[in-house]
PDB file of C-alpha atoms in Angstrom:
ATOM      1  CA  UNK A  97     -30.427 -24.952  19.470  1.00  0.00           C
ATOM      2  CA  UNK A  98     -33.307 -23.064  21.216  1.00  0.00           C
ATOM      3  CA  UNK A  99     -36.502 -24.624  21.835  1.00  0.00           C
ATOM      4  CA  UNK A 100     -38.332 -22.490  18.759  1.00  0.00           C
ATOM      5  CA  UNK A 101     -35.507 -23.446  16.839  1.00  0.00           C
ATOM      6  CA  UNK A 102     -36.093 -27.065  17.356  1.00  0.00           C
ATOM      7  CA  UNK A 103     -39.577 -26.974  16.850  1.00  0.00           C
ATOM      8  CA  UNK A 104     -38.984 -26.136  13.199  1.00  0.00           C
ATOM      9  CA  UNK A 105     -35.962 -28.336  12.830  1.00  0.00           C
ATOM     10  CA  UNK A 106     -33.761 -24.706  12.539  1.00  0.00           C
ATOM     11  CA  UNK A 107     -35.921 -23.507   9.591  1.00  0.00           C
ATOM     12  CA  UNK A 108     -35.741 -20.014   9.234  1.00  0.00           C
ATOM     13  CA  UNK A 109     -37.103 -18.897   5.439  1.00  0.00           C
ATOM     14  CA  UNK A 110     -34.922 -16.461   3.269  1.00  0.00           C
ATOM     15  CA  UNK A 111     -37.115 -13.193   3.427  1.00  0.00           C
ATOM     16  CA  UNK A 112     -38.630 -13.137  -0.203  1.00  0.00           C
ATOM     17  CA  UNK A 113     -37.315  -9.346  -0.633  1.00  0.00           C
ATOM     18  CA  UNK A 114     -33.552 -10.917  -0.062  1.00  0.00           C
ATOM     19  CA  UNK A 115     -34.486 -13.876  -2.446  1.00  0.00           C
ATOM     20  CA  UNK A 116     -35.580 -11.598  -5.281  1.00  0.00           C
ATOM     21  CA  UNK A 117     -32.543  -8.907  -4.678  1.00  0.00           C
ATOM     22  CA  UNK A 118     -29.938 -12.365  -4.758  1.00  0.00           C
ATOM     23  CA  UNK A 119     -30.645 -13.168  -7.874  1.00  0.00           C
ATOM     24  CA  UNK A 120     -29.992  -9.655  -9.411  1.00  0.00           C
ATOM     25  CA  UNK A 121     -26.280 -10.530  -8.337  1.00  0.00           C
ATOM     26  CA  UNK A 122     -26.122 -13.363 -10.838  1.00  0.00           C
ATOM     27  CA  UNK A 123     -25.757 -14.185 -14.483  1.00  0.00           C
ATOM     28  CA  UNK A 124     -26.116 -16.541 -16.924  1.00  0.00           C
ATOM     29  CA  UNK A 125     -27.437 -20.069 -17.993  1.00  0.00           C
ATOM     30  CA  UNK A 126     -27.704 -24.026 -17.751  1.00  0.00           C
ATOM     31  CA  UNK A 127     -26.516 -23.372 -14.166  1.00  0.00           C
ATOM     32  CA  UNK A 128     -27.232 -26.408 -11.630  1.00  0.00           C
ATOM     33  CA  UNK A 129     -28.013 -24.459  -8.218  1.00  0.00           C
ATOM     34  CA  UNK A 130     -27.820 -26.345  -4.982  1.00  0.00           C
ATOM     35  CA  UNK A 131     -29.508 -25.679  -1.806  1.00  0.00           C
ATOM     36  CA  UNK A 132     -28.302 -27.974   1.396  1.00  0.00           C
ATOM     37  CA  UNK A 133     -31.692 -26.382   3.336  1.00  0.00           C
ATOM     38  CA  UNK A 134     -33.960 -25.646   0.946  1.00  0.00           C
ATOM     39  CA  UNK A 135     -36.938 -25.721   3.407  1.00  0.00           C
ATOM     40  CA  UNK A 136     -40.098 -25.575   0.754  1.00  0.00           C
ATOM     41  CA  UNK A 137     -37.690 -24.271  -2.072  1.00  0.00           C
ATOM     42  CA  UNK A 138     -39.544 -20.750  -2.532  1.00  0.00           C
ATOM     43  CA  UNK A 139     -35.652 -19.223  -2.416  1.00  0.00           C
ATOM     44  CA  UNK A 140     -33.817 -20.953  -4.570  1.00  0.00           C
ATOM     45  CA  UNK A 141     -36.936 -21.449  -7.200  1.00  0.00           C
ATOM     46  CA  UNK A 142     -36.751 -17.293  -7.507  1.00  0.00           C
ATOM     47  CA  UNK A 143     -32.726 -17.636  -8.128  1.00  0.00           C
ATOM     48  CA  UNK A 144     -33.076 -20.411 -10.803  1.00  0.00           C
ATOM     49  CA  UNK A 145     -35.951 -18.788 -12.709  1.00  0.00           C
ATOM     50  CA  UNK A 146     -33.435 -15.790 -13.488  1.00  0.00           C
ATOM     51  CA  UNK A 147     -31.301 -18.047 -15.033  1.00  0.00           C
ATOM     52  CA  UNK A 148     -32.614 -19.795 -18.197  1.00  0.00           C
ATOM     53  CA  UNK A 149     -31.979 -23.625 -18.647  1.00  0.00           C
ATOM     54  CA  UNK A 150     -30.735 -23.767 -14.929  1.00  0.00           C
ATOM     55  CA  UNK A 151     -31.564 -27.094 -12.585  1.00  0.00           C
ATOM     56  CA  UNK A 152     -32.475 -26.444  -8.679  1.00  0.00           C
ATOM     57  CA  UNK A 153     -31.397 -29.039  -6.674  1.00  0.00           C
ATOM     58  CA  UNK A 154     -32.702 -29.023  -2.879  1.00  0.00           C
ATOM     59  CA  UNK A 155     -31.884 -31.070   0.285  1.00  0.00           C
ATOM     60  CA  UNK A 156     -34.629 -30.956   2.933  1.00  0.00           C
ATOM     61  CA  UNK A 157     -35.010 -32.576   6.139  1.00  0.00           C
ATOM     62  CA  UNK A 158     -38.498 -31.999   6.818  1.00  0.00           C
ATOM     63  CA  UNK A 159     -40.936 -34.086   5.024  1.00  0.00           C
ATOM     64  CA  UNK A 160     -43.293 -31.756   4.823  1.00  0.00           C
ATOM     65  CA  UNK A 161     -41.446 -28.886   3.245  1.00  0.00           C
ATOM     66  CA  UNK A 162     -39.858 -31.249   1.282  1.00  0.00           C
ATOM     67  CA  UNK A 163     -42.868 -32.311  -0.357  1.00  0.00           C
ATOM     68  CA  UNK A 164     -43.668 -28.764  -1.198  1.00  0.00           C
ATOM     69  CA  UNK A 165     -40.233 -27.584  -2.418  1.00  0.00           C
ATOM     70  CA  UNK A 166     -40.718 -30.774  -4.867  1.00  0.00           C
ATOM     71  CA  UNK A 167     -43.358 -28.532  -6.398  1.00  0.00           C
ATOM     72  CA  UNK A 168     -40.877 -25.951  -7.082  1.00  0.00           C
ATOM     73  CA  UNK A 169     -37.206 -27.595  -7.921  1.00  0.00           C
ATOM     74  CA  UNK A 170     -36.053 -29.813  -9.926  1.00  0.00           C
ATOM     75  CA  UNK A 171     -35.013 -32.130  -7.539  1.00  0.00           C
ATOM     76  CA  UNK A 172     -35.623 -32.715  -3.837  1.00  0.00           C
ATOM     77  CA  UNK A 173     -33.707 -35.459  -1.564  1.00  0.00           C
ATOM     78  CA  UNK A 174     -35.929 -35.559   1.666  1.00  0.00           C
ATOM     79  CA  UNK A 175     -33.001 -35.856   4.255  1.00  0.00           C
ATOM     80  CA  UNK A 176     -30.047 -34.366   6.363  1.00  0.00           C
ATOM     81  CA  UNK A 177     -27.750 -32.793   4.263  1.00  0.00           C
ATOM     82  CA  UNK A 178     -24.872 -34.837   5.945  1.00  0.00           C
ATOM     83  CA  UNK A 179     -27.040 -37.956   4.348  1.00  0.00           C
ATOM     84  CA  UNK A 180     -26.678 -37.002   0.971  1.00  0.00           C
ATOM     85  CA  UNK A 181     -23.811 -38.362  -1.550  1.00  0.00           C
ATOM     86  CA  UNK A 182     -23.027 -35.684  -3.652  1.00  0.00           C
ATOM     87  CA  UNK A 183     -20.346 -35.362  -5.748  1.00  0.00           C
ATOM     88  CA  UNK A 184     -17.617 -32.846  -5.581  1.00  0.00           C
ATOM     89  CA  UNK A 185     -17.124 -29.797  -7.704  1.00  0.00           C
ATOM     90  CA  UNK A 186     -20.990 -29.963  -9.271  1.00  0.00           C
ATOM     91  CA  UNK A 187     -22.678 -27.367  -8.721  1.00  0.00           C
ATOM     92  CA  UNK A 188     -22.378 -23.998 -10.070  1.00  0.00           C
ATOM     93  CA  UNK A 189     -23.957 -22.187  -7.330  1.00  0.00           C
ATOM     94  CA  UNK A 190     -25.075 -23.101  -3.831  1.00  0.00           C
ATOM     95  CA  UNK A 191     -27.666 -20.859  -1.299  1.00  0.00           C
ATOM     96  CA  UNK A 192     -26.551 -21.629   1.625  1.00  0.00           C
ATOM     97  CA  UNK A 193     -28.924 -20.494   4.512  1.00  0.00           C
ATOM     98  CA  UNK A 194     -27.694 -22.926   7.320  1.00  0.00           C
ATOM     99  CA  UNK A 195     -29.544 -23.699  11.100  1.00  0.00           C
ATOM    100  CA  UNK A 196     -27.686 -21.320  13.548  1.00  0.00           C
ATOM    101  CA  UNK A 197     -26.352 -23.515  16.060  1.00  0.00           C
ATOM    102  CA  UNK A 198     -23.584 -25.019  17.597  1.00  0.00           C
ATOM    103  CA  UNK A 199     -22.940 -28.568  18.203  1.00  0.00           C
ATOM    104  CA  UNK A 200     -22.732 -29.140  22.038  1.00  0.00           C
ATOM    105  CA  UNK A 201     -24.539 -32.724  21.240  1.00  0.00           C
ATOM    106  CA  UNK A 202     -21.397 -33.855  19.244  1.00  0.00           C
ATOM    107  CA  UNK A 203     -19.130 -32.232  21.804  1.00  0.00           C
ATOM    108  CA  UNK A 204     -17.124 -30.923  18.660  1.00  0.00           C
ATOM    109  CA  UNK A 205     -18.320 -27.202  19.743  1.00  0.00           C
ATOM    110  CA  UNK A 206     -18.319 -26.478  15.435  1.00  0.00           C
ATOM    111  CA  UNK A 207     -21.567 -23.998  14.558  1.00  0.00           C
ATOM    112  CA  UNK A 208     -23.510 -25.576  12.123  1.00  0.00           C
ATOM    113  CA  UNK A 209     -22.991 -22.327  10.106  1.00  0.00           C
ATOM    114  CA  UNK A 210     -19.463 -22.966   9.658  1.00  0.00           C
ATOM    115  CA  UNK A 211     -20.275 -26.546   9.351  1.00  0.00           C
ATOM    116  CA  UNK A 212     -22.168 -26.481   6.056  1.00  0.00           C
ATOM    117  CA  UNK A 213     -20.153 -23.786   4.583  1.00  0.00           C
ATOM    118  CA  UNK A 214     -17.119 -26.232   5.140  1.00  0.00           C
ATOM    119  CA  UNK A 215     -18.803 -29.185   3.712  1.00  0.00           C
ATOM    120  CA  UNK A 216     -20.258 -27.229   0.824  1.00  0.00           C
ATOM    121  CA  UNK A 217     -17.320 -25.218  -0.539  1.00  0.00           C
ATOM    122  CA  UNK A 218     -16.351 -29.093  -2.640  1.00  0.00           C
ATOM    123  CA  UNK A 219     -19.786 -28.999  -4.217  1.00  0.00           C
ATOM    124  CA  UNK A 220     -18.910 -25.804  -5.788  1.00  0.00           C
ATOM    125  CA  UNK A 221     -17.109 -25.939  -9.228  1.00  0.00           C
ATOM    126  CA  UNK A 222     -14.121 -23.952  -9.791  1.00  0.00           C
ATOM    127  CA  UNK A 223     -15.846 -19.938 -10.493  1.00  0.00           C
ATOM    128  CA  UNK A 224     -18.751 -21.586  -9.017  1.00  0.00           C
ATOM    129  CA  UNK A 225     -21.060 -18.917  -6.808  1.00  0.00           C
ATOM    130  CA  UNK A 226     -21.410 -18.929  -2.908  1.00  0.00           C
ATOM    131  CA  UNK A 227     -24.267 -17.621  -1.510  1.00  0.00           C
ATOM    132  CA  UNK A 228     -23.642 -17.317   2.261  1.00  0.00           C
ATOM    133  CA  UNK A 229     -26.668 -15.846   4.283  1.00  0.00           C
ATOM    134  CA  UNK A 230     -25.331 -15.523   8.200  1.00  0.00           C
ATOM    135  CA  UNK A 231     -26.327 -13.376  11.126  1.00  0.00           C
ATOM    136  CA  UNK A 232     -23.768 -10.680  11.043  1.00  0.00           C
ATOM    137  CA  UNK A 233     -22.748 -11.653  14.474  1.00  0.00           C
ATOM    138  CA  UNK A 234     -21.534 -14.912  12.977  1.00  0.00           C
ATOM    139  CA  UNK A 235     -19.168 -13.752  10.930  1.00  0.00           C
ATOM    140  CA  UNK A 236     -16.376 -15.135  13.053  1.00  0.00           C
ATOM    141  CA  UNK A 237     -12.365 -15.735  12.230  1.00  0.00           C
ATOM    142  CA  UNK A 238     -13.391 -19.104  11.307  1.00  0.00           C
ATOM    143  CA  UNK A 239     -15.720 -18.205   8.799  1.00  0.00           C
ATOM    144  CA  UNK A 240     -13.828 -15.181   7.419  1.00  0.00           C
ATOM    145  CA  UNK A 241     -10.725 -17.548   7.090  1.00  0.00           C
ATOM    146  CA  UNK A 242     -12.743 -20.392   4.990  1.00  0.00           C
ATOM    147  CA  UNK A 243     -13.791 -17.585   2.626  1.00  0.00           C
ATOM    148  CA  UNK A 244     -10.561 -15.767   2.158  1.00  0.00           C
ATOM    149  CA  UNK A 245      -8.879 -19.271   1.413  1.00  0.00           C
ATOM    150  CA  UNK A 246     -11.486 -20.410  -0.654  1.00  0.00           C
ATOM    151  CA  UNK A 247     -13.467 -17.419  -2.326  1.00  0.00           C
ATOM    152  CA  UNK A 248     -12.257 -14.528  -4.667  1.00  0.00           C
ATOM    153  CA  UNK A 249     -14.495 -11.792  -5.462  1.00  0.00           C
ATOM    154  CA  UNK A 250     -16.135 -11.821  -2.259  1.00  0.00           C
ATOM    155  CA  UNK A 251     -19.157  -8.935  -1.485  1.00  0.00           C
ATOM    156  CA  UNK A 252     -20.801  -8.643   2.067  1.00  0.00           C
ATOM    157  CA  UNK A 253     -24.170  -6.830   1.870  1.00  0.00           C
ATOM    158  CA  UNK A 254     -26.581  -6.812   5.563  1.00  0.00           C
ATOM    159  CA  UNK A 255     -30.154  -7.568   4.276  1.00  0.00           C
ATOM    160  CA  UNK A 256     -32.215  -5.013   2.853  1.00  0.00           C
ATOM    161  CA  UNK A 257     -35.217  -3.058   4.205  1.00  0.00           C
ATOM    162  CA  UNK A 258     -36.659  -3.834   7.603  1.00  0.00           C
ATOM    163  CA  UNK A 259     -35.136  -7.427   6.913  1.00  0.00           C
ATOM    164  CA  UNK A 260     -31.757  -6.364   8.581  1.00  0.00           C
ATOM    165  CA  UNK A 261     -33.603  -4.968  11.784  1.00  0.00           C
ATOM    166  CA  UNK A 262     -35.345  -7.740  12.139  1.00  0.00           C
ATOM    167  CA  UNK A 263     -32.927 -10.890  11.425  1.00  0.00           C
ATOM    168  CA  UNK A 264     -29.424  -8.847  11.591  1.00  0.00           C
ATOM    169  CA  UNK A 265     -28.182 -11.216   8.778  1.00  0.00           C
ATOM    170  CA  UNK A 266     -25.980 -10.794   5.843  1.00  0.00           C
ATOM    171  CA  UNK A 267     -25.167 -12.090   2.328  1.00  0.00           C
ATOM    172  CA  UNK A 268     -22.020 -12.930   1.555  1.00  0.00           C
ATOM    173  CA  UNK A 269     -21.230 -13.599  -2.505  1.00  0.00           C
ATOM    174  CA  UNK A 270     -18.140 -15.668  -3.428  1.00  0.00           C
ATOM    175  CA  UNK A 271     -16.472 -16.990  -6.356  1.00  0.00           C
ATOM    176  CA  UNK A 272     -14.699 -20.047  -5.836  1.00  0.00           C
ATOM    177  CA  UNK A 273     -10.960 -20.340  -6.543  1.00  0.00           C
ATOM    178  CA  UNK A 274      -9.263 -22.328  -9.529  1.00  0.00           C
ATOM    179  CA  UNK A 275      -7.443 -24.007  -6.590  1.00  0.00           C
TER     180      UNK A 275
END
């Protein structure tokens, strides 16, 4: 990871503007929403609170914007997501804004990005969401092969406004599979 990237422990904020067109994309209620990098929660707060009766559920590794995001979800564990025991097929949506990066410290040579959107796809419930925000660049055969296997009904939209200009990400929506 660069230097700057380091510095903030590969927090990178979802653009409000993304945050508040994301949750126009979903529906209903009682939902429990997970977000493996929640950073100080601002995100995933905006998706909940379109969907009534829903729990947030972050995982932060900063203490600092973990203390804040506790001000805004439900529930905050202060630690690395690969830390956290959580149990399989949960969660009935998941933002997942990963660190860019790959893993030349492990020697494994896996981006992180494809990393978390590996270990995540479990959480998800069967017709559970995916919310997949990537730099379009890093939409690799890897990544596209997780999702086809996993997801139905997927959507790729680049980010709105000057947002895509300046970041060059995307959002990628996904239902997971009965399988």
């Amino acid at each position: 990871m660069r230097l700057e990237g380091q510095s903030k422990m590969g927090y990178y904020p979802t653009p409000d503007l993304q945050a508040k067109l994301i949750k126009t994309w979903l529906s209903g209620k009682n939902a429990r929403l997970l977000d493996p990098c929640c950073g100080m929660g601002e995100a995933l707060a905006e998706i909940a609170g379109a969907l009534p009766g829903s729990q947030a559920y972050g995982i932060e590794l900063s203490d600092t914007r973990a203390a804040e995001a506790a001000n805004v979800l439900d529930h905050v564990l202060n630690t690395g997501f690969e830390y956290a025991v959580l149990t399989r097929g949960t969660f009935s949506a998941i933002l997942l804004n990963p660190p860019y990066d790959g893993e030349t410290e492990t020697g494994s040579g896996t981006r992180l990005e494809e990393r978390f959107l590996a270990e995540t796809t479990p959480l998800l419930a069967a017709g559970g969401a995916l919310i997949y925000i990537i730099p379009h660049a890093r939409i690799t055969e890897a990544v596209a092969r997780h999702l086809a296997g996993w997801y139905e009904d997927l959507r790729c939209f680049h980010f709105a406004g000057e947002d895509y200009a300046a970041f060059k990400q995307v959002v990628i929506f996904g239902r997971k599979g009965t399988y």
